[in-house]
PDB file of C-alpha atoms in Angstrom:
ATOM      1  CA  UNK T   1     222.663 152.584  64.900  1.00 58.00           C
ATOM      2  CA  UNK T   2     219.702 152.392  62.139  1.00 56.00           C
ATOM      3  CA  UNK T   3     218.752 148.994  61.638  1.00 58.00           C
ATOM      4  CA  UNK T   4     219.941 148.066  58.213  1.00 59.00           C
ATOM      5  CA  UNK T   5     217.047 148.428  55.078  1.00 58.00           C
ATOM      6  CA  UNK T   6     216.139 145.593  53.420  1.00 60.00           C
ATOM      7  CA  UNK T   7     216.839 145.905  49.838  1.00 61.00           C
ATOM      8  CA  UNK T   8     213.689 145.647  47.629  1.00 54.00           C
ATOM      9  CA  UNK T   9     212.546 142.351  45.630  1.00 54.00           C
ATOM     10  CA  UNK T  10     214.304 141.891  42.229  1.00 54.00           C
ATOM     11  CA  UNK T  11     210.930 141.885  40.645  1.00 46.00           C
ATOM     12  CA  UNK T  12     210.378 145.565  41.939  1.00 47.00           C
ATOM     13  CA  UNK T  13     213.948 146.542  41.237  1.00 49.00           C
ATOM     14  CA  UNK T  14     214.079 145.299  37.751  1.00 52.00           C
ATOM     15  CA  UNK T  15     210.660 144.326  36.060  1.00 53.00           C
ATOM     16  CA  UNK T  16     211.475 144.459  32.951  1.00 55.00           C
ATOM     17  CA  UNK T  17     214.656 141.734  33.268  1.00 55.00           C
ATOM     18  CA  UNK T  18     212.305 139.403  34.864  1.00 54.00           C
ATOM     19  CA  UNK T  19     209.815 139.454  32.144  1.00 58.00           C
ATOM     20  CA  UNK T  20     212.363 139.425  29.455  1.00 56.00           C
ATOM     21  CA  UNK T  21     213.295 136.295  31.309  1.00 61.00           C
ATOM     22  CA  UNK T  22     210.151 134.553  31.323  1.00 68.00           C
ATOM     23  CA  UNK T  23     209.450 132.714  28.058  1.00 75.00           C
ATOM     24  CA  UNK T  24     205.500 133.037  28.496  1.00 82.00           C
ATOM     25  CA  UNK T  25     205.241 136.877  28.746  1.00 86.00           C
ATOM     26  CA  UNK T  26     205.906 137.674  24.922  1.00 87.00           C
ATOM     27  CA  UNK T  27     203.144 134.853  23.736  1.00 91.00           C
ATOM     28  CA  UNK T  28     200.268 136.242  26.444  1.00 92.00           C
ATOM     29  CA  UNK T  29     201.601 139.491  25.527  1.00 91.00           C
ATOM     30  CA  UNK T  30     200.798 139.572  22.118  1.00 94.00           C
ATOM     31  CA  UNK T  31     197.958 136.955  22.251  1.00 96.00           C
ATOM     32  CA  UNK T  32     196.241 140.110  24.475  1.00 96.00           C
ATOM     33  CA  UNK T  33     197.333 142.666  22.196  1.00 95.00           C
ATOM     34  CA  UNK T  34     196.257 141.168  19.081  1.00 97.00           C
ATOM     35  CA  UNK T  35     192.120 141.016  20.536  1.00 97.00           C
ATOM     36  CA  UNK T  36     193.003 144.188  21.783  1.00 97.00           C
ATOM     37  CA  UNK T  37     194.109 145.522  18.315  1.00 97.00           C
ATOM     38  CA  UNK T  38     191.080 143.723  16.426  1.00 97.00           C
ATOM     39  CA  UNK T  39     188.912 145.569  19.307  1.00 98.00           C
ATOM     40  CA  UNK T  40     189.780 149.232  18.886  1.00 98.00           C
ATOM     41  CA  UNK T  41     189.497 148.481  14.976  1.00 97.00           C
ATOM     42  CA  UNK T  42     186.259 147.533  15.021  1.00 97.00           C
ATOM     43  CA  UNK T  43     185.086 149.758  17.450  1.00 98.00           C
ATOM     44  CA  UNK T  44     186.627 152.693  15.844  1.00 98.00           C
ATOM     45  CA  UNK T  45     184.384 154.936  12.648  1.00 97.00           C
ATOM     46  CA  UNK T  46     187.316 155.484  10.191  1.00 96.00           C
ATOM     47  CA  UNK T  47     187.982 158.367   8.009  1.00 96.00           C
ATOM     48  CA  UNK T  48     190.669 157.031   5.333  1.00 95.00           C
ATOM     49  CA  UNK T  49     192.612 160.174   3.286  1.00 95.00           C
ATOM     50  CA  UNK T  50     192.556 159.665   0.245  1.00 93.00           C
ATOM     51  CA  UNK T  51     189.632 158.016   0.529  1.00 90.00           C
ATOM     52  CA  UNK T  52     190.557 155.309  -1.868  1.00 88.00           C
ATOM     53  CA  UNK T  53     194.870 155.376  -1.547  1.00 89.00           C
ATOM     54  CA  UNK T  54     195.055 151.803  -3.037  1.00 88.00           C
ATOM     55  CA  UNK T  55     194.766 152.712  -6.990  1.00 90.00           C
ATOM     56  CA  UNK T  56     197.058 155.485  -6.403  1.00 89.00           C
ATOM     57  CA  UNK T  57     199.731 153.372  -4.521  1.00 92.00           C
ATOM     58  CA  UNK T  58     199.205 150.402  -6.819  1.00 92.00           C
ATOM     59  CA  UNK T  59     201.735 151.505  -9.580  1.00 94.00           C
ATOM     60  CA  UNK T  60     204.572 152.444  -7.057  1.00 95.00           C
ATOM     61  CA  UNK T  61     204.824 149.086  -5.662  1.00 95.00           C
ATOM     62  CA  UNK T  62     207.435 147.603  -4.150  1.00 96.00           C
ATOM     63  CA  UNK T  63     207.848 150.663  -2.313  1.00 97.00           C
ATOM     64  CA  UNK T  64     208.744 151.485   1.674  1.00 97.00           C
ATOM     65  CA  UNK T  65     206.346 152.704   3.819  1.00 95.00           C
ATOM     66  CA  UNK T  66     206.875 154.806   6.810  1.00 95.00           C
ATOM     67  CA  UNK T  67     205.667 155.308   9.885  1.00 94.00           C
ATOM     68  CA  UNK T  68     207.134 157.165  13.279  1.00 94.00           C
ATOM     69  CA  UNK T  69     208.176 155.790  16.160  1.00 91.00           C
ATOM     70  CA  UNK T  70     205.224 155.535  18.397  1.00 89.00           C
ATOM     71  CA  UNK T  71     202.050 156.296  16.448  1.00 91.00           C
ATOM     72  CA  UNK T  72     202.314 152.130  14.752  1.00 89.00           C
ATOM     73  CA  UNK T  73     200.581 150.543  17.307  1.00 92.00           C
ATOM     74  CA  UNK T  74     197.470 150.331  15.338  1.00 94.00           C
ATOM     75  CA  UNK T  75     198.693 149.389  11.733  1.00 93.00           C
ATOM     76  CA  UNK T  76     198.882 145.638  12.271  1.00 92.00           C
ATOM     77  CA  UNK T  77     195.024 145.534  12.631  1.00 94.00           C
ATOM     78  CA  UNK T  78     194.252 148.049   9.834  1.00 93.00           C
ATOM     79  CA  UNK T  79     193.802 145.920   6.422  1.00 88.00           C
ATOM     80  CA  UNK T  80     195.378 147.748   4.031  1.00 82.00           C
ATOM     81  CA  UNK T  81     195.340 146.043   1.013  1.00 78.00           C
ATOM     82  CA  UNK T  82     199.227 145.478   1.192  1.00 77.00           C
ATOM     83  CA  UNK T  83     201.123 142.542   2.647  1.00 79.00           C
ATOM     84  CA  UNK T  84     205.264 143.047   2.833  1.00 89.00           C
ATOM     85  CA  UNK T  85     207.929 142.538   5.401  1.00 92.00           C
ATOM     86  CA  UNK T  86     208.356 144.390   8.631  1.00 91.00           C
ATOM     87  CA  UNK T  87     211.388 145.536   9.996  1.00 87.00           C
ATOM     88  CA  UNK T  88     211.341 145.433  14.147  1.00 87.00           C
ATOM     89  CA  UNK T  89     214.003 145.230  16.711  1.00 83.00           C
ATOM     90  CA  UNK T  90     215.265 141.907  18.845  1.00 80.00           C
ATOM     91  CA  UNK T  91     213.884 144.041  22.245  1.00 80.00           C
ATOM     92  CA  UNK T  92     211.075 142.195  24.558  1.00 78.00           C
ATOM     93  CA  UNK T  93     208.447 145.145  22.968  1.00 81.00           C
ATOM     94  CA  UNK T  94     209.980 143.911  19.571  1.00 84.00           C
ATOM     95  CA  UNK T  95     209.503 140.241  20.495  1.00 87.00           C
ATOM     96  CA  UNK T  96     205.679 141.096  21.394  1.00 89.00           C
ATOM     97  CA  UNK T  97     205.455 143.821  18.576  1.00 90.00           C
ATOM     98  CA  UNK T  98     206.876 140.702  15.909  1.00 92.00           C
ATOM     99  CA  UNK T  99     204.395 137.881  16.904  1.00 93.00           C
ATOM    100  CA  UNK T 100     201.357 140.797  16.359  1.00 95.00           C
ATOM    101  CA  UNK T 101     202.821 141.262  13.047  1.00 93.00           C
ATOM    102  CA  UNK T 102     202.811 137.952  12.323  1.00 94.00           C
ATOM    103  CA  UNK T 103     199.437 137.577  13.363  1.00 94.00           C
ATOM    104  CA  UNK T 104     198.288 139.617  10.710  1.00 94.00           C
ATOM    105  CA  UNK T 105     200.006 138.564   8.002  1.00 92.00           C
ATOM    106  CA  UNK T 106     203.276 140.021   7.771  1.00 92.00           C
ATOM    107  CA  UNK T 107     206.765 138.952   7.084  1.00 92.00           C
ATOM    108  CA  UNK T 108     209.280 140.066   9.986  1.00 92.00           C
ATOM    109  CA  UNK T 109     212.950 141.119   9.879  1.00 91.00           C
ATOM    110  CA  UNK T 110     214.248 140.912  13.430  1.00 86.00           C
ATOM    111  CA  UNK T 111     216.843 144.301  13.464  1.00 80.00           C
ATOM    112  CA  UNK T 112     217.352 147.212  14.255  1.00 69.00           C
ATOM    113  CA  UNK T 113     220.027 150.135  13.697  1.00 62.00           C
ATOM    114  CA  UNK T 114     219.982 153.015  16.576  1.00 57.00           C
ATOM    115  CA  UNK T 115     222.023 155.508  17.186  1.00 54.00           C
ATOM    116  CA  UNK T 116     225.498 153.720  17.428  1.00 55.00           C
ATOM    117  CA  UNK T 117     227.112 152.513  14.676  1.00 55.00           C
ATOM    118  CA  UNK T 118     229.617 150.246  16.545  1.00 51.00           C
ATOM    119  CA  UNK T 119     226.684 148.100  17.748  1.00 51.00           C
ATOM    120  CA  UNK T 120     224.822 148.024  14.001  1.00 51.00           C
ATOM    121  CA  UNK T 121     226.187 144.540  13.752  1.00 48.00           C
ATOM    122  CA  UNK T 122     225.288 142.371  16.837  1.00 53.00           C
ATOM    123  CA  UNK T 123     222.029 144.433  17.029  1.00 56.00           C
ATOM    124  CA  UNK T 124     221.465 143.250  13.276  1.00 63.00           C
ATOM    125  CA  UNK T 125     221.208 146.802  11.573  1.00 75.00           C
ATOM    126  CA  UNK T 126     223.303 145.506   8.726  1.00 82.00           C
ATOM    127  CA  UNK T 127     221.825 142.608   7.699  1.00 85.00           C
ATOM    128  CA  UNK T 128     218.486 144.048   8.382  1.00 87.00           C
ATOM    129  CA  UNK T 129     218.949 146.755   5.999  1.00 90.00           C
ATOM    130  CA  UNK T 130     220.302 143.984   3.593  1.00 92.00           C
ATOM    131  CA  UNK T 131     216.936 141.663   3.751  1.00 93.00           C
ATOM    132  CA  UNK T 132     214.746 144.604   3.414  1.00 94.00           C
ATOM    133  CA  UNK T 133     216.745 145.927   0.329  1.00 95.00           C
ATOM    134  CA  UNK T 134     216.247 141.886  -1.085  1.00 95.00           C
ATOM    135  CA  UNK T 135     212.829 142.109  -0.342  1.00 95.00           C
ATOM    136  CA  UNK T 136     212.104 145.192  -2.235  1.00 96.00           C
ATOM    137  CA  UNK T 137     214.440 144.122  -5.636  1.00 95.00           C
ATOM    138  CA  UNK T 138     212.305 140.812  -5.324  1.00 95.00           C
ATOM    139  CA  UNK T 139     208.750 142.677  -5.402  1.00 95.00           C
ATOM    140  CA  UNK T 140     207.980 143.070  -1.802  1.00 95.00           C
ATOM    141  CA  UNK T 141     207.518 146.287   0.093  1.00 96.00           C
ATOM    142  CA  UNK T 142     208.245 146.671   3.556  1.00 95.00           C
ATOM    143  CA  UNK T 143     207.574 148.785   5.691  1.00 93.00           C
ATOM    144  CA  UNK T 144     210.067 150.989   8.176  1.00 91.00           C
ATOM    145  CA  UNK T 145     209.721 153.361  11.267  1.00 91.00           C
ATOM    146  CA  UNK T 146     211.416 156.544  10.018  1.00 93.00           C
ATOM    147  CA  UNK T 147     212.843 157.707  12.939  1.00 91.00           C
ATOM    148  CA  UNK T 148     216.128 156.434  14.991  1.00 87.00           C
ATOM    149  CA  UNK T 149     214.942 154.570  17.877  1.00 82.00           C
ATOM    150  CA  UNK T 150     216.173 156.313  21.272  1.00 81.00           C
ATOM    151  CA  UNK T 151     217.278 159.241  18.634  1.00 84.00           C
ATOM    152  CA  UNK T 152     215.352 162.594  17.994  1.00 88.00           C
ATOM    153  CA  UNK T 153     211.775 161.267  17.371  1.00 90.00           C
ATOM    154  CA  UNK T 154     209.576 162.786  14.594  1.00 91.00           C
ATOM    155  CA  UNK T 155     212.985 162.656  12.590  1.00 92.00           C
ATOM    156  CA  UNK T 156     213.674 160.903  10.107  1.00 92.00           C
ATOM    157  CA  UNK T 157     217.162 158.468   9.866  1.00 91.00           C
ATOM    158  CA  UNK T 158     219.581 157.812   7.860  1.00 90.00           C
ATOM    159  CA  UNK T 159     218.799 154.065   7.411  1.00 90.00           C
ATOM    160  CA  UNK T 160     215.067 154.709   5.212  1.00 93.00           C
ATOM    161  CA  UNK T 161     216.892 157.621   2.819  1.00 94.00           C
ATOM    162  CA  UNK T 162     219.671 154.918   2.141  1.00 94.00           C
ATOM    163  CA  UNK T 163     217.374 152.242   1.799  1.00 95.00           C
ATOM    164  CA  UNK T 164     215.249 153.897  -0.520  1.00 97.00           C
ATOM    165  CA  UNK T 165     218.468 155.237  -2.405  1.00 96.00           C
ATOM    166  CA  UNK T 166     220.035 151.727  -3.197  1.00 96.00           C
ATOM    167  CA  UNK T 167     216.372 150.070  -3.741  1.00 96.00           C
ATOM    168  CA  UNK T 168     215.347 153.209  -6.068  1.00 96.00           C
ATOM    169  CA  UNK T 169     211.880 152.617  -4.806  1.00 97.00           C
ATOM    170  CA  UNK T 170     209.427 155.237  -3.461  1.00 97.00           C
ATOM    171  CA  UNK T 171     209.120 155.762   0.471  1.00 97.00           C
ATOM    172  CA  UNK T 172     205.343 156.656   1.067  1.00 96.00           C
ATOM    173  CA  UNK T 173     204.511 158.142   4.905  1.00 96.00           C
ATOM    174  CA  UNK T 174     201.820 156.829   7.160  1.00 95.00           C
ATOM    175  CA  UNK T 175     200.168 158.396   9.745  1.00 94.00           C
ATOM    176  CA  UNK T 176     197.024 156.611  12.424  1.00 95.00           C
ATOM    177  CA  UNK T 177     195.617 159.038  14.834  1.00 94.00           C
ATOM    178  CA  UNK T 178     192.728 158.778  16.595  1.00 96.00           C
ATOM    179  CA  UNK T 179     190.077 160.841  18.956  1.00 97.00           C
ATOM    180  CA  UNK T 180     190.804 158.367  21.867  1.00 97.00           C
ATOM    181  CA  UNK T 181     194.469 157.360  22.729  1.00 97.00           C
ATOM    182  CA  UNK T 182     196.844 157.264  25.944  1.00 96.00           C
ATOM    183  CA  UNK T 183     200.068 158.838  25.526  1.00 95.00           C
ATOM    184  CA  UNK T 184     202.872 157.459  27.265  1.00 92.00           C
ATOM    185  CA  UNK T 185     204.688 160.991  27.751  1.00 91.00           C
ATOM    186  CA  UNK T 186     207.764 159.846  29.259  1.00 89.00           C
ATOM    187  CA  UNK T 187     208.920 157.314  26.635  1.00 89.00           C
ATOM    188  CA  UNK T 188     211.522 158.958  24.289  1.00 89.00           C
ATOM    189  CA  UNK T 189     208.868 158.204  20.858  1.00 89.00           C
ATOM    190  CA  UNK T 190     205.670 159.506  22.982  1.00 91.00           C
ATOM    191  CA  UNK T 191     204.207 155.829  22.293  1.00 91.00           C
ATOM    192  CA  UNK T 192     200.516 156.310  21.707  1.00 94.00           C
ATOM    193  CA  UNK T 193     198.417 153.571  22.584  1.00 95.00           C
ATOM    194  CA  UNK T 194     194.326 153.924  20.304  1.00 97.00           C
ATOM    195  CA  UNK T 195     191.925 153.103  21.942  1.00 97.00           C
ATOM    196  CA  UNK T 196     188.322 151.838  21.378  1.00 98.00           C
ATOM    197  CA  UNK T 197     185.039 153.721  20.625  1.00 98.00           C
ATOM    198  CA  UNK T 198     186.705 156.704  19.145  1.00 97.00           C
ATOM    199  CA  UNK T 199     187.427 157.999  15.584  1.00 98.00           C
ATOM    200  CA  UNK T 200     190.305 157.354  14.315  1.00 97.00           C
ATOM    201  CA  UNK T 201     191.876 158.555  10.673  1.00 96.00           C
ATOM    202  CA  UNK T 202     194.650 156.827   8.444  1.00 95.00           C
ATOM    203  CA  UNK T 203     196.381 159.354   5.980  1.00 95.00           C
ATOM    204  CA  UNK T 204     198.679 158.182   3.319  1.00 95.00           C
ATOM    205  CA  UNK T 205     200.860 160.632   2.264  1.00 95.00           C
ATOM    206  CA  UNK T 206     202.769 162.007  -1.566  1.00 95.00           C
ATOM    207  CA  UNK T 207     205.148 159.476  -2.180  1.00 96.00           C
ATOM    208  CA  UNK T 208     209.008 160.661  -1.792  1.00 96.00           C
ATOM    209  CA  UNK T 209     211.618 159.429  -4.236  1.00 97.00           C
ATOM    210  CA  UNK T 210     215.309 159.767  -2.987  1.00 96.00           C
ATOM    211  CA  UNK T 211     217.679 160.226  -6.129  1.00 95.00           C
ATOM    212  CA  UNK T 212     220.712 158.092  -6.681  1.00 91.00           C
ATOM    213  CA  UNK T 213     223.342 161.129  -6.122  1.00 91.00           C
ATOM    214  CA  UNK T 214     221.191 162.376  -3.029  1.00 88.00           C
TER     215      UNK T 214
END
């Protein structure tokens, strides 16, 4: 008979349940990330479209701004000229993703909806939607990634039209791209990481108003 195979280490079989399990990998993790951030900022020549989008934006305030799934790495680092609350899930990326938030000024909502609506609650998705809506009738944006995590990415949810139904406040789209980046192709959102010494662009988009009856 075949001698019987050892099985593999639990740290190669399951990485990612180890880390989640060690309370020091979210701190390095996003004290690394946020020098990395600061790094591809600075290193980066910027093209900004409009070039001036703050005047413009100025009167529409509160209002939600959106981003996809995947292309907000950068936005933490990028100052621009509005501070508001941030919604992000209770994951290990979220964790990290939250404390690089904070870093740079922003106020975090720990939630997150996906694609079942029988787990909205002990993921948070209600109450979530709940603070953001209190943030915007108190004067605050926030800001929102469009799409459904683990959903159809590039498509925009449910959750951000109903938010910006109830609030009555304007959603305005983001976009960062830049000349150097690493895709990660096999994630479901097609995370793309910037990277430094490139060009990179920020585009704000029209604003879009949901109506009441929508």
């Amino acid at each position: 008979t075949e001698p019987k195979r050892k099985r593999p280490p639990r740290w190669l079989r399951h990485p990612g349940r180890l880390l989640s399990g060690n309370r020091y990998f979210a701190p390095v993790a996003a004290w690394l990330a946020i020098r990395y951030l600061r790094l591809t900022f600075a290193t980066n020549r910027w093209v900004v479209e409009p070039s001036d989008p703050l005047p413009k934006v100025q009167p529409l305030l509160p209002a939600i701004a959106a981003v996809w799934h995947g292309q907000h790495v950068l936005l933490p680092a990028i100052p621009i000229g509005i501070k508001g609350s941030v919604m992000i899930s209770r994951s290990l990326d979220g964790e990290i993703t939250a404390r690089v938030a904070e870093a740079f000024g922003a106020r975090t909502i720990r939630a997150s909806g996906g694609r079942e609506k029988s787990r909205m609650i002990d993921k948070g998705g209600l109450q979530g939607f709940l603070d953001m809506l209190d943030a915007l009738n108190s004067g605050e944006s926030v800001m929102q990634t469009a799409d459904v995590p683990k959903g159809t990415p590039r498509r925009a949810g449910p959750g951000i039209i109903l938010l910006a139904k109830r609030s009555g406040r304007p959603i305005i789209p983001l976009a960062v791209a830049s000349s150097r980046r690493w895709v990660a192709r096999k994630a479901w959102d097609r995370t793309t990481f910037n990277l430094p010494f490139g060009r990179s662009a920020l585009v704000v988009g029209e604003p879009v108003n949901v109506p009441q009856d929508a």
